[in-house]
Coordinates of C-alpha atoms in Angstrom, one line a residue:
Chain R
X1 CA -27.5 -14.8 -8.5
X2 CA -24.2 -12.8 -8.5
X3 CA -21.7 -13.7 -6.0
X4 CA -21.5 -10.3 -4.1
X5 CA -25.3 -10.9 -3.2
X6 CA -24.4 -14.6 -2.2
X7 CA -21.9 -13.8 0.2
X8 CA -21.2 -11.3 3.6
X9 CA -18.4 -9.6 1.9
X10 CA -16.0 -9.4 -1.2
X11 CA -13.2 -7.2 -1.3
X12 CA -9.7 -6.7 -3.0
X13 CA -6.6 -4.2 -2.1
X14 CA -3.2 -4.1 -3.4
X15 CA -0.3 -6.8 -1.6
X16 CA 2.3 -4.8 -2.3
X17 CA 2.7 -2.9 -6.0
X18 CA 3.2 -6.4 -8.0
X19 CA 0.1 -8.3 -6.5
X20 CA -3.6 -8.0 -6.2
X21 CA -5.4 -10.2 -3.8
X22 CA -9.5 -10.6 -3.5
X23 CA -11.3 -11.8 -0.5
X24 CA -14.3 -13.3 -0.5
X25 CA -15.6 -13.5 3.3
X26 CA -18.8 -16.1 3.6
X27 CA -21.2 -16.1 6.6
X28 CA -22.1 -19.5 6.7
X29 CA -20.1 -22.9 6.5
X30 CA -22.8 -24.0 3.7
X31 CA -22.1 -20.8 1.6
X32 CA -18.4 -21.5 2.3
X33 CA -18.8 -24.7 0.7
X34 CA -20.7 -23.5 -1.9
X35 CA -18.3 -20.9 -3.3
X36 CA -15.0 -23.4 -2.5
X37 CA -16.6 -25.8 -4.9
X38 CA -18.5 -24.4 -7.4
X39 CA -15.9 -21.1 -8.1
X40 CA -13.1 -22.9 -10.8
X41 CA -10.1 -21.4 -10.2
X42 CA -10.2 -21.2 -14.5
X43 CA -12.9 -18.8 -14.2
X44 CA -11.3 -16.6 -11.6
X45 CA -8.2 -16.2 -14.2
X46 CA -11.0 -15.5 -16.9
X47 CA -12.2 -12.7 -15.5
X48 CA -8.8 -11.3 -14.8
X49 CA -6.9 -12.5 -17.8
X50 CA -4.1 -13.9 -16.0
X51 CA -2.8 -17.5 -16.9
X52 CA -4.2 -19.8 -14.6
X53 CA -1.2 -20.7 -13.3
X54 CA 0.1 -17.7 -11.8
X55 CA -3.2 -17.5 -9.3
X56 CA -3.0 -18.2 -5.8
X57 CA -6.3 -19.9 -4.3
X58 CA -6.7 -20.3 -0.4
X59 CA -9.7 -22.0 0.6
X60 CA -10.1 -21.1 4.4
X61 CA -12.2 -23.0 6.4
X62 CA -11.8 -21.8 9.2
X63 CA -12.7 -17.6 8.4
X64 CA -14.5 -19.2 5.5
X65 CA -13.2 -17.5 3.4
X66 CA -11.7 -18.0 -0.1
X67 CA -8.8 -15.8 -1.5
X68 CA -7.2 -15.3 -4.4
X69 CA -4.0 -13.4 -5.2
X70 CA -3.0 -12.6 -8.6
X71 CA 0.0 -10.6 -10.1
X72 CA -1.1 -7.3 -11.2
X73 CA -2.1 -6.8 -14.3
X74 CA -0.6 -3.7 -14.8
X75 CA 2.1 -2.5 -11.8
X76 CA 0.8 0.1 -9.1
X77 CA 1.3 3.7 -9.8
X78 CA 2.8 3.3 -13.7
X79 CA 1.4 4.7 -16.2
X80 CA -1.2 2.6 -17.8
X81 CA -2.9 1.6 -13.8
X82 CA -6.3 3.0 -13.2
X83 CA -6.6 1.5 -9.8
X84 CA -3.9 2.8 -7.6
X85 CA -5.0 0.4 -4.7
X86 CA -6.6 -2.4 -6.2
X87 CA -9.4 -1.9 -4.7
X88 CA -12.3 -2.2 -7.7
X89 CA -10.7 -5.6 -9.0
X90 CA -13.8 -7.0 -6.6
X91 CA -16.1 -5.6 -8.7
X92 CA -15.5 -8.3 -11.1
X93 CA -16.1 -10.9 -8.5
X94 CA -19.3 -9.6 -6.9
X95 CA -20.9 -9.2 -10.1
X96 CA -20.0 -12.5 -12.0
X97 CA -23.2 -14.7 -11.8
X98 CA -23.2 -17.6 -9.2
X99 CA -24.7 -20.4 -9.5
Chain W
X1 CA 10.5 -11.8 29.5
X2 CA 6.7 -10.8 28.6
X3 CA 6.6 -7.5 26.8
X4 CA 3.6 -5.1 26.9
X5 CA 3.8 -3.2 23.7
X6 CA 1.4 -0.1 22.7
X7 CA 0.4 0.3 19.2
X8 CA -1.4 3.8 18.6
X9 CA -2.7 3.6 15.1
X10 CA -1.7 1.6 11.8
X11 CA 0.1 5.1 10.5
X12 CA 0.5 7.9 11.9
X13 CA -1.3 10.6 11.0
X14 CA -4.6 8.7 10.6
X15 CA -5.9 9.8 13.9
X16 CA -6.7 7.4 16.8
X17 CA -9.2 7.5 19.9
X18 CA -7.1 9.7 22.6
X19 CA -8.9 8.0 25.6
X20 CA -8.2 4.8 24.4
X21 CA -4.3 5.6 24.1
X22 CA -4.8 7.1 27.6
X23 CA -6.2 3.5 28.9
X24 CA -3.0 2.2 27.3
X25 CA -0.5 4.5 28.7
X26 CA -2.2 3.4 32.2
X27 CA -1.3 -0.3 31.8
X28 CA 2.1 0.7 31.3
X29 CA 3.7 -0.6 28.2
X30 CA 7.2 -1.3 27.3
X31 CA 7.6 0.2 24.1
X32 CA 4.9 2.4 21.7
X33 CA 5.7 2.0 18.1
X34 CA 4.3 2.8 15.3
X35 CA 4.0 2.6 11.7
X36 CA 4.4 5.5 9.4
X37 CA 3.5 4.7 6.1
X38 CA 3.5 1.6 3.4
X39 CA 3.5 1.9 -0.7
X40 CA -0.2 1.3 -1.0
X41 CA -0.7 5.2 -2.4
X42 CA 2.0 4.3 -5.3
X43 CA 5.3 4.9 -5.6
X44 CA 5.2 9.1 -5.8
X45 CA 6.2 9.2 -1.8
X46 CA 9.1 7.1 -2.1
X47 CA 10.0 8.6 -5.6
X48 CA 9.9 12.3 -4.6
X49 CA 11.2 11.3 -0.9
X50 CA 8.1 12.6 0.6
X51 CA 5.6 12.3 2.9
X52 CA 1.7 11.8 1.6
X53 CA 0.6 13.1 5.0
X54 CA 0.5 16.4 5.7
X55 CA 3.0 17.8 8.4
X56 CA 0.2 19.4 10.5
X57 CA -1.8 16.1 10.9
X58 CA 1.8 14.2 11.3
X59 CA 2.5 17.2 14.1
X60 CA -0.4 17.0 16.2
X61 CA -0.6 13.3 16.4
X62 CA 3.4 12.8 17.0
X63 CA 2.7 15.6 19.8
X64 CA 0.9 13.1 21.4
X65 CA 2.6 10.4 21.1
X66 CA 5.7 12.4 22.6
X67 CA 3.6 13.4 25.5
X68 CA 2.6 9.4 25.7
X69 CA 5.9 8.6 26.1
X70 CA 7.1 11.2 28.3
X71 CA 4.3 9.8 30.7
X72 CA 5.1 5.8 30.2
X73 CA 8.8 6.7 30.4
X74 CA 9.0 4.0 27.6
X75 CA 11.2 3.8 24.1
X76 CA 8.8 5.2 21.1
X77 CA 9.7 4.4 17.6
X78 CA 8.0 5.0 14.5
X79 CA 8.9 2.2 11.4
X80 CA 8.4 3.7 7.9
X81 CA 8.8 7.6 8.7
X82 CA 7.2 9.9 6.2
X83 CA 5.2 7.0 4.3
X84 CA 8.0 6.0 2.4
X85 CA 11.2 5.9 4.9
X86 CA 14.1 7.7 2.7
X87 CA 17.1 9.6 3.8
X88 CA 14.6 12.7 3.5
X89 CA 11.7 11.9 5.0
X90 CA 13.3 10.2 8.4
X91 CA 14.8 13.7 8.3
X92 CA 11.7 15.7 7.9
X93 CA 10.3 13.4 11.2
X94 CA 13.3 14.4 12.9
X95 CA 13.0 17.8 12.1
X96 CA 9.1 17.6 13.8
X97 CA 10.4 15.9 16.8
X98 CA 13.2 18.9 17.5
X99 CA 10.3 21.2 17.1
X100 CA 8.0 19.3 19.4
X101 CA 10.5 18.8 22.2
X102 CA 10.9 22.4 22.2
X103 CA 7.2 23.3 22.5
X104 CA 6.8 20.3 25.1
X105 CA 10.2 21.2 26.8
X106 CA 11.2 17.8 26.7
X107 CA 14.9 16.3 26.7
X108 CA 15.7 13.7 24.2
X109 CA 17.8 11.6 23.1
X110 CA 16.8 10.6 19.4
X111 CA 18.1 7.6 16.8
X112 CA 17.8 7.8 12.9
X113 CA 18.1 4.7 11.2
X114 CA 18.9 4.5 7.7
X115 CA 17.3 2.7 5.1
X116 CA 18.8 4.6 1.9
X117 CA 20.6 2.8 -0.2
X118 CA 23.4 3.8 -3.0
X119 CA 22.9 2.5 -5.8
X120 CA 26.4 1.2 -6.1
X121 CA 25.8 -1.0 -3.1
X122 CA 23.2 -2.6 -5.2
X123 CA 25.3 -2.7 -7.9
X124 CA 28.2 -4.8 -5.9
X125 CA 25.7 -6.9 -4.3
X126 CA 23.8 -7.6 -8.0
X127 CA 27.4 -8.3 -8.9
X128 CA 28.0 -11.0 -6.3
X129 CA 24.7 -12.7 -6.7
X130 CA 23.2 -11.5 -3.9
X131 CA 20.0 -9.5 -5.2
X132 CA 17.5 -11.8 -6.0
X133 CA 14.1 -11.1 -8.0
X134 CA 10.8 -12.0 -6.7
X135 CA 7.8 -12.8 -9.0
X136 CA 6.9 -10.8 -10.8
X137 CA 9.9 -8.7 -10.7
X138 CA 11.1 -5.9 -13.6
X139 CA 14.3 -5.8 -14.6
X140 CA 17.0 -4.3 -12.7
X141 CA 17.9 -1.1 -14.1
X142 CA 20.1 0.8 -11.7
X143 CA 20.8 4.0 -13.5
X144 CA 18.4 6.5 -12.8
X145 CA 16.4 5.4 -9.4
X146 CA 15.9 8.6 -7.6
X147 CA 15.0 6.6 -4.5
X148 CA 16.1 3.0 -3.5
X149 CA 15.3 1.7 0.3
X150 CA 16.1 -1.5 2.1
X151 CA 13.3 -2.5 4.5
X152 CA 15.3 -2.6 7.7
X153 CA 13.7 -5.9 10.0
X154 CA 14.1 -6.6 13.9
X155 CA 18.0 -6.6 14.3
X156 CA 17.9 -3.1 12.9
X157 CA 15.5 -1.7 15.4
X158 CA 17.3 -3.7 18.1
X159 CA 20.4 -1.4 17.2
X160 CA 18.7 1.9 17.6
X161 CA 16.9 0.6 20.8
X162 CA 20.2 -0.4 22.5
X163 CA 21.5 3.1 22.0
X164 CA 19.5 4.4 24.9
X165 CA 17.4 6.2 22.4
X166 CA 14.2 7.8 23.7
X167 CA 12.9 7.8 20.3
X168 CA 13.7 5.6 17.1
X169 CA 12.7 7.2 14.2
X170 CA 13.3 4.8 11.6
X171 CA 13.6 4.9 7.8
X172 CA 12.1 1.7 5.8
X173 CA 11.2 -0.7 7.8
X174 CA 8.5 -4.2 7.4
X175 CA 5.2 -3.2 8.9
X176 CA 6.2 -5.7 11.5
X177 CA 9.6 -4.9 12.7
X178 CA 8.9 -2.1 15.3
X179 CA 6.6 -4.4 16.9
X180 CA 8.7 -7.6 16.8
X181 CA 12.3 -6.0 17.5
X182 CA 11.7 -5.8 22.0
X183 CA 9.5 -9.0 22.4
X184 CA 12.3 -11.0 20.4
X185 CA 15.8 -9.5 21.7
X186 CA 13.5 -10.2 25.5
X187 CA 13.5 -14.2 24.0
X188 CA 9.8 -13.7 23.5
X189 CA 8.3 -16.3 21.4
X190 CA 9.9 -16.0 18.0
X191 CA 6.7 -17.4 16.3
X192 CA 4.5 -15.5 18.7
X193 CA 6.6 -12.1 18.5
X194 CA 6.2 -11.7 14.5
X195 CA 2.8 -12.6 14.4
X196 CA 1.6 -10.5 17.4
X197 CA 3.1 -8.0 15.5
X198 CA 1.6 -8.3 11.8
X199 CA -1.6 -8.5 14.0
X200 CA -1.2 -5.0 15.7
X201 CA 0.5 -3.1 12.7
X202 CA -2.9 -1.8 11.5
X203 CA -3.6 -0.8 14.8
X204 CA -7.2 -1.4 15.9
X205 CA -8.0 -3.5 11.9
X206 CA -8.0 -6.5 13.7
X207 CA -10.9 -5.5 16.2
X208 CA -14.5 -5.0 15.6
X209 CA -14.2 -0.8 15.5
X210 CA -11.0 -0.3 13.4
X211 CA -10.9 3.6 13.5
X212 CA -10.6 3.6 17.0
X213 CA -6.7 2.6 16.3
X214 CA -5.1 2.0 19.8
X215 CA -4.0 -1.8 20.5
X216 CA -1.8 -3.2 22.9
X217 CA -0.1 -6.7 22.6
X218 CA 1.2 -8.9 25.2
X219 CA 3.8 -10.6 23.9
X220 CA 5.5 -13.9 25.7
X221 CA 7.5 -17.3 25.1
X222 CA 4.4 -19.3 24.5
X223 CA 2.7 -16.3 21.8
X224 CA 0.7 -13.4 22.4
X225 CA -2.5 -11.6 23.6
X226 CA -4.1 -8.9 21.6
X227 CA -6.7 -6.3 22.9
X228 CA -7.9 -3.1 21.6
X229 CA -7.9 -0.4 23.6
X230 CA -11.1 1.2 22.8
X231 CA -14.0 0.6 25.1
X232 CA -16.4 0.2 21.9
X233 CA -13.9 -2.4 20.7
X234 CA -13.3 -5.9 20.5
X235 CA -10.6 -8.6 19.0
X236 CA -12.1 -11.7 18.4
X237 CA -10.9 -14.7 17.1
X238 CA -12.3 -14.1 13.7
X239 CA -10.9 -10.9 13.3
X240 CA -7.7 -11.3 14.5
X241 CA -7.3 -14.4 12.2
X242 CA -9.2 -12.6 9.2
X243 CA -6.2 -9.6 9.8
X244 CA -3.7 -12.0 8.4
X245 CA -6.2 -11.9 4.9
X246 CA -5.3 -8.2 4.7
X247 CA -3.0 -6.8 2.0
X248 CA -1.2 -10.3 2.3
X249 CA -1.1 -12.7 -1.3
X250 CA -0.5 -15.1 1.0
X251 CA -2.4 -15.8 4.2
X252 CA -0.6 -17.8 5.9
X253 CA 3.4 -16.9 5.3
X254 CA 4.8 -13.6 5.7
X255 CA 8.5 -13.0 4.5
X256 CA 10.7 -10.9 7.1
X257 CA 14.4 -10.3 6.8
X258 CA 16.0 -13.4 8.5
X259 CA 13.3 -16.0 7.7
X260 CA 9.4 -16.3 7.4
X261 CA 6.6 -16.5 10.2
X262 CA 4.1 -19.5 9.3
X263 CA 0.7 -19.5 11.0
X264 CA -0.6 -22.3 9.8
X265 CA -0.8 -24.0 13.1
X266 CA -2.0 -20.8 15.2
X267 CA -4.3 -21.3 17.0
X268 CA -6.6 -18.4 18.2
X269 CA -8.5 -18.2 21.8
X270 CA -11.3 -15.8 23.1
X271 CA -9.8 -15.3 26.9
X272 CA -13.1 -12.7 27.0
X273 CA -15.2 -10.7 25.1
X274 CA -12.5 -8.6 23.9
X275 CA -8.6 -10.1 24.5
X276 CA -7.8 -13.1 21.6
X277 CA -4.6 -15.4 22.6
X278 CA -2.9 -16.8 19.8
X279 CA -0.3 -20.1 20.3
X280 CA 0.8 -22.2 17.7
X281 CA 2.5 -19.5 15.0
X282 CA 5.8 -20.7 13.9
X283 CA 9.0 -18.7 13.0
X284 CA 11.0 -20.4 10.6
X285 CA 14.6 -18.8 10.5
X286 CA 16.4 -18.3 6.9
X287 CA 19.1 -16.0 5.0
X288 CA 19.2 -12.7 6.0
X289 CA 17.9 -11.1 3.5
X290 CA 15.4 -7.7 3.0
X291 CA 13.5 -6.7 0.7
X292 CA 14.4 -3.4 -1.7
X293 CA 12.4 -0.6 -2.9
X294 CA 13.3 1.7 -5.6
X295 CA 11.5 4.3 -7.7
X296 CA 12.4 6.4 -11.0
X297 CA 11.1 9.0 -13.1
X298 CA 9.2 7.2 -15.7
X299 CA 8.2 10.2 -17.8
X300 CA 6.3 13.8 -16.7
X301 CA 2.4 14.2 -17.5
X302 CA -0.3 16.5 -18.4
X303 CA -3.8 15.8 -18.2
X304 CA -7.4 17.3 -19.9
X305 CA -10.9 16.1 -19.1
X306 CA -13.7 17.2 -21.1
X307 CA -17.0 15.6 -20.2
X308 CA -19.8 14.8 -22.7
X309 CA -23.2 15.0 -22.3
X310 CA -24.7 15.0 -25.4
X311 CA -26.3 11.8 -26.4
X312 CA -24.6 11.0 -29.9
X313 CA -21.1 11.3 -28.5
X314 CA -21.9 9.4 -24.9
X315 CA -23.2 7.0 -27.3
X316 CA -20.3 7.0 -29.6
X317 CA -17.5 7.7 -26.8
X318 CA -14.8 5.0 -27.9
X319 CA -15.4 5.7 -31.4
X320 CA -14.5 9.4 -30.7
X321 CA -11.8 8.9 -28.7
X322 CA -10.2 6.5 -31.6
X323 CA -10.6 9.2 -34.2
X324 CA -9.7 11.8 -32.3
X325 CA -6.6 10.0 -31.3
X326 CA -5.8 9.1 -35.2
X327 CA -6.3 12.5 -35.8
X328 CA -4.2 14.0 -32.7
X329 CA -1.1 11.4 -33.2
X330 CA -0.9 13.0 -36.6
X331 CA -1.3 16.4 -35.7
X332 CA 1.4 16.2 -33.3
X333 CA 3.9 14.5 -35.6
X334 CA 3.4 16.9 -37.9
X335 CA 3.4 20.3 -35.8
X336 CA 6.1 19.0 -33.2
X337 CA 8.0 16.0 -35.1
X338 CA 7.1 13.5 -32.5
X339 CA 6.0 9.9 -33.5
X340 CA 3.9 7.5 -31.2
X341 CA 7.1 5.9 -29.6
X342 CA 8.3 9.5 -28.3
X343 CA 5.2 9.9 -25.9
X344 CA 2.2 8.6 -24.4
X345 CA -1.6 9.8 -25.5
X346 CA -4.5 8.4 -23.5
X347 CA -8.1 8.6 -23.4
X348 CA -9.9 7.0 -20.8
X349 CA -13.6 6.9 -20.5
X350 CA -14.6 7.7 -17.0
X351 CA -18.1 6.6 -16.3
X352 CA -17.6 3.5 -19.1
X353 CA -14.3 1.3 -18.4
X354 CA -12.2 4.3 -15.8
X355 CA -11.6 2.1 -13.1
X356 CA -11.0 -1.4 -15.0
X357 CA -10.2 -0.7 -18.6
X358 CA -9.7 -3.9 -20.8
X359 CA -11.0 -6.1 -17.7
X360 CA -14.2 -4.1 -17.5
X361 CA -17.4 -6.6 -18.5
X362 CA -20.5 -4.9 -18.1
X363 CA -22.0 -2.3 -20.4
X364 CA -24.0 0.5 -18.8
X365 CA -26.0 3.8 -20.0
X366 CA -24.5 6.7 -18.6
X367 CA -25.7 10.0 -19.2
X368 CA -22.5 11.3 -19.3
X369 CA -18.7 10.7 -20.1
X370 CA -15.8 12.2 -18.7
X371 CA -13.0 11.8 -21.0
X372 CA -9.2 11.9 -18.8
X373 CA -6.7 12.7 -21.7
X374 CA -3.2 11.6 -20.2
X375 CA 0.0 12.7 -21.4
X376 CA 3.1 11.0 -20.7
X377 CA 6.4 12.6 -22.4
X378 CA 9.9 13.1 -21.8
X379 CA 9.7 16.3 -20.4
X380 CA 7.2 18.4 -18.3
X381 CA 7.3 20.8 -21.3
X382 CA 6.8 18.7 -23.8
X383 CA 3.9 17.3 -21.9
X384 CA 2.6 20.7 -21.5
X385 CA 3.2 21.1 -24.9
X386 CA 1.3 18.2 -26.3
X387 CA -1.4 19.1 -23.9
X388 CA -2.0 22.7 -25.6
X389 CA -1.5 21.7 -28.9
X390 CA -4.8 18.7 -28.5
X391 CA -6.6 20.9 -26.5
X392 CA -9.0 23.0 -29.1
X393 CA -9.7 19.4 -30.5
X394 CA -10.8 17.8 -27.4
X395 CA -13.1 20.6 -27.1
X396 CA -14.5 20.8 -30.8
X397 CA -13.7 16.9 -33.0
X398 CA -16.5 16.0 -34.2
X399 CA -17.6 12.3 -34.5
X400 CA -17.6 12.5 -38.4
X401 CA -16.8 14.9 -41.2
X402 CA -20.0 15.5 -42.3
X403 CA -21.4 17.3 -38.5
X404 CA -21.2 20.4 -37.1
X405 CA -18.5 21.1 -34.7
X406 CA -19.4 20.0 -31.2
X407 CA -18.4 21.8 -27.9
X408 CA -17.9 20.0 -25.1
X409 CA -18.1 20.9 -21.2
X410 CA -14.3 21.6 -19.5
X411 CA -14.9 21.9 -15.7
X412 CA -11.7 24.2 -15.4
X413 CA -9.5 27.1 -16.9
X414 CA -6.9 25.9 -18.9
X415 CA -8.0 22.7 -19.9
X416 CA -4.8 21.1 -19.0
X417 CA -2.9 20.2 -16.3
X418 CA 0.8 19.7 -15.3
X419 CA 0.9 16.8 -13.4
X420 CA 4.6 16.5 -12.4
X421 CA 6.9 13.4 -13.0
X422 CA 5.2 9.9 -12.8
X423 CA 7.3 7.8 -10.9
X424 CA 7.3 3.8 -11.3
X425 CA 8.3 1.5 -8.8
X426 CA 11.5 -0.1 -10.1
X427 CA 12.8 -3.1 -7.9
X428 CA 11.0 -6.6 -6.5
X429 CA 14.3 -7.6 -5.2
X430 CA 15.9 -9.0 -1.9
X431 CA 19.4 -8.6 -1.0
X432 CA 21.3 -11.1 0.9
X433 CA 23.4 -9.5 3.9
X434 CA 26.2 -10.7 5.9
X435 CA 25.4 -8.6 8.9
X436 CA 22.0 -6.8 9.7
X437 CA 23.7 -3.6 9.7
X438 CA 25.5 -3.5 6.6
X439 CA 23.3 -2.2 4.7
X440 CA 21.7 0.5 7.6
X441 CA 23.4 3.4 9.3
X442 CA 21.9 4.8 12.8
X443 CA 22.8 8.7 13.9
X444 CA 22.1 9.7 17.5
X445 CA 21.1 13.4 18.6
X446 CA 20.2 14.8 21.6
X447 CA 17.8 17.3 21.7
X448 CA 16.6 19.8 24.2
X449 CA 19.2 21.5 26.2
X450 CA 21.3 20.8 29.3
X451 CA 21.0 17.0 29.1
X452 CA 24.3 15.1 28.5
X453 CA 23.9 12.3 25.9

């Protein structure tokens, strides 16, 4: 199952030029727990190509959601971006198969 | 002291619910500010030192806003003027507000702040260790920054509100330090006043009908209430909490000159079904420090897009775009003497990989491909240039010698156009100040006649 049909709501939008963060908003505490634990962080930096490292996971129970920020991979607005506000990264995410 | 403060919209020139500002105006606020921009469009706005709204939408919301103001008989200050907040663009507000208090026949007494920064202040303070990079930063290259801005926090605001000033119309500023600056110098909740105000700087984003814009803020020593001023809207404590998510790498800390607000221990209420109280946030004072901005001129551009329908060349886009390029860089070292490290050629394959390029993982089928040629070289004529020279083989390459020439579809007349300069942003830097206002310069006028200042 891909992971945009698992959860209510995946989304991603510049934080600031340098960074990209995604959102991953899940409508029940059992699909919270299902994406916290079975979503490596490895595979997020996969499908990005960043070094793991240089990810930041949150895993929020409370809004359950998960986040991730990761630098961007190319810098808002130069020449080489194709996203000018980050907001297609998701795609990657929604589509990546879950399960 | 508590402090009642009105937020209209998340920028202005976005458009809010008029009743719903009414309804706030009636519960008599202490202060209506309002954001006027961020760098989420790119760095062209704070490059060019321009707005990306347009002055008529800007107008006919600021009118309003004037007129809101005039009625609560409250300060109004707008953070970020023009998108960006340089010199020029807290000007061009300025210059709307002189025109608006003439058409309203109202009296005013304005304050510019200053967020423009020489770059030789930069270059002392680099000098004396006080600019720091944040991750990931690029290097500092001073030289040729057409723009550089220092994002002014609380103590700045303070300044121009202690002026007497009607209206603030400030340069660069944090999303949050319009809000922040009256509940904090009242001894407000320093946790509660920072928060409240990353909260409300999206206007009505943290309530269940975010177009509707208008939200007011309570603010008070124990933290702060939030309630959107739309009837058909709520705050709940989901989505005020979720607003902390938004265009934030990190959900829980948020940097402000002075020190950083931490929310890990806020804790949100439901006092109804539409007002959220939130306790707990935490201020946590540092060095005075803000953030800087800067942009340059990384190059001019020209751009083609021819779109290809037929079914051999969708089918064999990249390959056509890689021969075509072989062929092109040749073309135009040999008819204009440039080699690949004088300018930038690129094909992008709209409809295959546009949005995502090397990260894009799925293969489709489409029917057709739009093919964005970008040019990127060291002059707008030279762009131009390049652009006229590839054009006839963008339209008529074929795929491989032995074919006929192919003609593909151009949606315009001439194929190619001048894009302007590209701007980059240049600086992910802080810079350490000794005093708030070191670095930021407030100018008072008074406009409208026969009012002494």
């Amino acid at each position: 199952m891909r992971l945009g049909d698992l959860v209510l709501k995946l989304r991603s939008k510049n934080a600031g030029p340098f960074w990209v963060t995604i959102d991953i908003f899940c409508d029940t505490p059992e699909i919270f727990r299902q994406v916290r634990y079975n979503l490596p962080t490895r595979t997020v930096a996969e499908l990005y190509q960043v070094p793991e490292q240089l990810l930041k996971r949150f895993d929020i129970e409370d809004l359950r959601v998960v986040k991730f920020s990761i630098p961007r991979p190319v810098v808002q607005g130069s020449a080489a971006d194709r996203d000018m506000h980050g907001a297609q990264y998701a795609a990657l995410l929604e589509e990546y198969e879950f399960d | 002291m508590p402090t009642r403060v009105l937020v209209p919209s998340g920028v202005l020139g976005l458009g809010f619910d008029r009743k719903a500002l009414t309804r706030g105006v009636a519960m008599k606020p202490d202060i209506i500010c309002i954001d006027g921009g961020s760098t989420d469009s790119g760095p062209f706005s704070l490059g060019a030192g321009q707005s990306k709204y347009s002055r008529a939408a800007t107008k006919s919301e600021w009118r309003i806003l004037m007129q809101a103001r005039a009625e609560a008989g409250v300060p109004l200050v707008i953070g970020t003027a023009g998108t960006c907040g340089t010199d020029s663009t807290v000007d061009w507000m300025h210059d709307i507000t002189t025109e608006l208090a003439e058409e309203l026949g109202q009296s005013l007494k304005i304050a510019r702040l200053y967020s423009g920064q020489p770059a030789g202040r930069i270059a002392r303070a680099l000098e004396a260790g006080d600019v720091t990079p944040l991750t990931p930063a690029p290097e500092i290259r001073l030289d040729d920054l057409t723009n550089i801005v220092a994002l002014a926090g609380a103590e700045q605001i303070q300044a121009a509100l202690a002026t007497g000033a009607d209206i603030v119309i400030a340069g660069r500023t944090t999303d949050t330090a319009t809000i922040a600056a009256l509940p904090l110098s009242r001894g407000d909740a320093a946790g509660g006043a920072w928060h409240g105000a990353k909260i409300a700087e999206c206007g009505a984003l943290c309530s269940t009908n975010p177009t509707s814009g208008v939200i007011m803020v309570d603010f008070d020593t124990d933290g702060f209430t939030v309630e959107p001023m739309a009837e058909n809207a709520a705050c709940t404590p989901h989505s005020v909490s979720a607003h902390m998510l938004y265009e934030n790498s990190d959900p829980f800390q948020l940097y402000e000159p002075g020190g950083y607000l931490n929310v890990t221990s806020a804790r949100y209420t439901a006092l109804d079904h539409r007002r959220v109280r939130v306790e707990g946030s935490e201020w946590v004072p540092g060095p005075y420090t803000v953030k800087l901005e800067g942009a340059r001129i990384a190059g001019y551009q020209t751009t083609i897009l021819a779109i290809l329908r037929d079914a051999h060349y969708v089918k064999n886009a990249q390959a056509w775009v890689e021969r075509l390029t072989t062929y092109l860089t040749g073309e135009i070292e040999s008819r204009m003497g440039l080699t690949q490290g004088d300018y930038g050629l690129e094909f992008r394959l709209i409809g295959v990989n546009g949005a995502l390029g090397q990260l894009e993982n799925r293969a489709g089928d489409p029917v057709e491909i739009g093919v964005l040629g970008i040019i990127t070289a060291t002059s707008q004529p030279i762009a131009a240039e390049i652009g006229k020279l590839i054009n006839p083989f963008v339209l008529h390459y074929p795929l491989t010698d032995s074919e006929e020439l192919p003609t593909f579809a151009f949606p315009y007349s001439p194929a190619t156009t001048d894009r302007g300069p590209l701007y980059e942003f240049a600086l992910n830097h802080v810079m350490r100040l000794k005093d708030p206002m070191e670095a930021f310069r407030i100018e008072l006028s008074q406009i409208g006649a026969e009012v002494p200042a």
